[in-house]
CSV table of C-alpha atoms (C1' of nucleotides) in Angstrom, one decimal:
chain,number,residue,atom,x,y,z
A,862,MET,CA,86.5,66.9,100.5
A,863,ARG,CA,89.3,68.8,100.9
A,864,TYR,CA,91.4,70.2,103.5
A,865,TRP,CA,93.3,74.2,104.7
A,866,LEU,CA,94.9,75.8,106.7
A,867,PHE,CA,93.3,79.0,107.9
A,868,LYS,CA,95.1,81.7,109.9
A,869,SER,CA,93.9,84.4,112.1
A,870,GLU,CA,95.7,86.3,114.8
A,871,PRO,CA,94.2,86.1,117.6
A,872,GLY,CA,94.6,89.5,118.4
A,873,THR,CA,91.8,89.9,115.7
A,874,PHE,CA,90.0,86.7,115.7
A,875,SER,CA,91.0,83.6,118.0
A,876,ILE,CA,89.8,80.2,118.0
A,877,ASP,CA,87.8,81.3,121.8
A,878,ASP,CA,85.4,83.5,119.3
A,879,LEU,CA,85.4,80.6,117.1
A,880,VAL,CA,84.0,78.4,119.8
A,881,LYS,CA,81.4,80.7,120.5
A,882,LYS,CA,79.8,80.9,116.9
A,883,PRO,CA,80.2,80.6,113.2
A,884,THR,CA,81.9,83.4,111.5
A,885,HIS,CA,82.5,84.7,107.6
A,886,TRP,CA,85.5,84.2,107.1
A,887,ASP,CA,85.5,87.7,105.6
A,888,GLY,CA,88.1,90.5,104.8
A,889,VAL,CA,90.3,88.2,102.1
A,890,ARG,CA,92.4,90.9,100.3
A,891,ASN,CA,94.5,88.6,98.8
A,892,TYR,CA,93.9,87.4,94.8
A,893,GLN,CA,95.3,83.6,95.6
A,894,VAL,CA,93.6,83.9,98.5
A,895,ARG,CA,90.4,84.8,96.7
A,896,ASN,CA,90.2,82.4,94.6
A,897,PHE,CA,90.3,79.7,97.0
A,898,LEU,CA,87.8,80.7,98.7
A,899,ARG,CA,85.6,81.3,95.4
A,900,ASP,CA,86.5,78.4,93.4
A,901,ASP,CA,87.8,75.4,95.5
A,902,ILE,CA,87.1,75.3,99.1
A,903,LYS,CA,83.6,73.9,99.4
A,904,LYS,CA,81.3,73.4,102.1
A,905,GLY,CA,82.4,70.0,104.1
A,906,ASP,CA,86.0,71.2,104.0
A,907,ARG,CA,87.7,71.2,106.8
A,908,GLY,CA,90.1,73.2,108.6
A,909,PHE,CA,92.7,73.7,110.7
A,910,PHE,CA,92.8,77.1,112.7
A,911,TYR,CA,96.2,78.7,113.0
A,912,HIS,CA,97.7,81.4,115.3
A,913,SER,CA,99.7,83.8,113.5
A,914,SER,CA,101.5,87.2,114.7
A,915,CYS,CA,101.5,85.7,118.7
A,916,LYS,CA,103.8,83.8,121.0
A,917,VAL,CA,103.4,80.8,120.5
A,918,PRO,CA,101.9,80.8,116.5
A,919,GLY,CA,100.3,76.9,115.7
A,920,ILE,CA,97.6,75.2,115.3
A,921,MET,CA,94.5,75.3,117.7
A,922,GLY,CA,91.9,73.4,116.4
A,923,THR,CA,89.5,72.1,113.5
A,924,PHE,CA,86.9,74.3,112.4
A,925,GLU,CA,84.0,73.1,109.1
A,926,VAL,CA,83.1,74.4,106.3
A,927,ILE,CA,79.4,75.4,106.5
A,928,LYS,CA,78.8,77.7,103.7
A,929,SER,CA,81.0,77.6,100.1
A,930,GLY,CA,82.5,81.1,98.6
A,931,TYR,CA,80.3,84.1,98.2
A,932,PRO,CA,80.9,87.3,97.8
A,933,ASP,CA,82.4,89.1,100.6
A,934,PHE,CA,79.7,91.9,101.7
A,935,THR,CA,82.3,94.2,103.8
A,936,ALA,CA,83.9,95.2,100.6
A,937,TRP,CA,80.8,97.1,100.1
A,938,ASP,CA,80.7,98.3,103.4
A,939,SER,CA,82.4,102.2,103.8
A,940,THR,CA,81.7,101.5,107.9
A,941,SER,CA,84.0,98.3,107.3
A,942,ASP,CA,88.0,98.1,107.9
A,943,HIS,CA,88.0,95.8,105.2
A,944,TYR,CA,86.1,98.6,102.7
A,945,ASP,CA,87.2,98.1,99.4
A,946,PRO,CA,86.1,101.8,97.7
A,947,THR,CA,87.2,100.2,94.2
A,948,CYS,CA,84.5,97.1,94.5
A,949,SER,CA,81.3,97.0,92.8
A,950,VAL,CA,78.2,95.4,94.1
A,951,ASP,CA,77.7,94.2,90.3
A,952,ASP,CA,80.7,92.7,90.0
A,953,PRO,CA,82.3,90.8,93.5
A,954,ARG,CA,85.8,90.6,93.7
A,955,TRP,CA,86.1,89.4,97.3
A,956,TYR,CA,84.9,86.2,98.7
A,957,MET,CA,85.1,84.4,102.1
A,958,VAL,CA,82.8,81.7,103.5
A,959,ASP,CA,81.0,80.2,106.5
A,960,VAL,CA,83.1,77.8,109.4
A,961,ARG,CA,82.3,76.7,112.6
A,962,LEU,CA,84.3,74.8,115.3
A,963,ILE,CA,84.9,70.9,115.3
A,964,GLN,CA,87.4,71.1,118.0
A,965,LYS,CA,89.9,73.4,120.4
A,966,PHE,CA,92.9,71.1,121.0
A,967,ASN,CA,94.1,70.6,124.6
A,968,ARG,CA,97.2,72.1,123.2
A,969,VAL,CA,98.3,74.6,120.7
A,970,VAL,CA,100.6,72.0,117.6
A,971,THR,CA,103.4,75.0,117.5
A,972,LEU,CA,105.2,76.0,113.9
A,973,ASP,CA,108.2,74.8,115.7
A,974,GLU,CA,106.9,71.0,116.1
A,975,ILE,CA,105.1,71.6,112.8
A,976,LYS,CA,108.9,72.3,111.5
A,977,GLY,CA,110.3,69.2,113.5
A,978,ASN,CA,108.2,66.9,111.9
A,979,PRO,CA,109.1,65.3,108.7
A,980,VAL,CA,106.1,65.0,107.7
A,981,LEU,CA,104.0,67.8,108.4
A,982,ASP,CA,108.0,70.3,107.2
A,983,LYS,CA,106.5,70.7,103.7
A,984,MET,CA,103.4,72.4,105.2
A,985,TRP,CA,102.9,76.1,103.4
A,986,VAL,CA,102.7,77.4,107.1
A,987,ALA,CA,106.2,76.2,107.3
A,988,ARG,CA,107.8,77.6,104.4
A,989,ARG,CA,109.7,81.0,104.5
A,990,GLY,CA,108.0,84.0,103.7
A,991,ASN,CA,104.5,82.4,103.3
A,992,ARG,CA,102.3,85.2,103.4
A,993,LEU,CA,99.1,83.5,101.9
A,994,SER,CA,96.5,83.3,105.2
A,995,ILE,CA,94.4,80.6,103.6
A,996,THR,CA,97.1,77.1,102.2
A,997,PRO,CA,95.7,73.6,101.5
A,998,VAL,CA,96.3,70.8,103.7
A,999,THR,CA,97.1,67.3,102.6
A,1000,GLU,CA,95.5,64.3,104.0
A,1001,LYS,CA,98.1,62.8,105.4
A,1002,GLU,CA,99.3,66.2,107.0
A,1003,TRP,CA,95.5,66.8,108.8
A,1004,LYS,CA,96.2,62.9,110.2
A,1005,THR,CA,99.5,63.5,111.6
A,1006,VAL,CA,98.2,66.9,113.0
A,1007,LEU,CA,95.3,64.8,115.0
A,1008,LYS,CA,97.5,62.2,116.0
A,1009,LEU,CA,99.3,64.4,117.9
A,1010,VAL,CA,96.9,66.0,119.9
B,678,DG,C1',110.1,96.3,116.8
B,679,DC,C1',113.4,94.5,113.5
B,680,DC,C1',113.1,92.7,108.9
B,681,DA,C1',113.2,89.3,104.8
B,682,DA,C1',109.9,87.8,101.7
B,683,DC,C1',106.7,88.9,98.7
B,684,DG,C1',102.4,91.0,96.6
B,685,DT,C1',101.0,95.5,94.7
B,686,DT,C1',100.8,100.1,92.1
B,687,DG,C1',102.4,102.9,89.3
B,688,DG,C1',105.2,105.4,86.5
B,689,DC,C1',107.4,104.9,82.0
C,612,DG,C1',104.7,94.8,80.2
C,613,DC,C1',108.8,96.1,83.0
C,614,DC,C1',110.2,96.7,87.2
C,615,DA,C1',111.2,100.0,91.4
C,616,DA,C1',108.8,101.8,95.8
C,617,DC,C1',105.8,100.9,98.6
C,618,DG,C1',103.2,98.0,102.0
C,619,DT,C1',101.8,94.0,104.9
C,620,DT,C1',102.8,89.7,106.5
C,621,DG,C1',104.9,87.4,110.4
C,622,DG,C1',108.3,84.9,113.2
C,623,DC,C1',112.2,86.2,115.4
DNA sequence: GCCAACGTTGGC
DNA sequence: GCCAACGTTGGC
């Protein structure tokens, strides 16, 4: 089993949306992240749900992957915000996984806190200029964050 | 709202 | 295949 961190802007999709029901993690249009979704993220993997571009960026909770990577059908949907007209049904380019909430934390593990923690400060999300919306998390980082909440 | 970082695009 | 221009992300 592997661990991941998924970023989302709470104005678009927040932890409270995930509390209500499982979701397709659609709309990823970056090749590095696509490769994670297609090749590496498997059913049973766990992840941190991270709020970005908001007042207090940080980890809000945990989720479980309930379906491994499969083609992101919103790429073929001309009514979708994520529509990619250059993408054919025969040759899927973009992938997604399905996730469901495990736990919403009682408090936010903030980006400041991550940067200030010697075990966590190597996490991708703490690195300057990091723009990947999904990044790997080590088992040590996973356990360390869970101990904080 | 600014701006650094960096992925993507497209001309050559 | 190089690289400048452009667009997007995301912390501050």
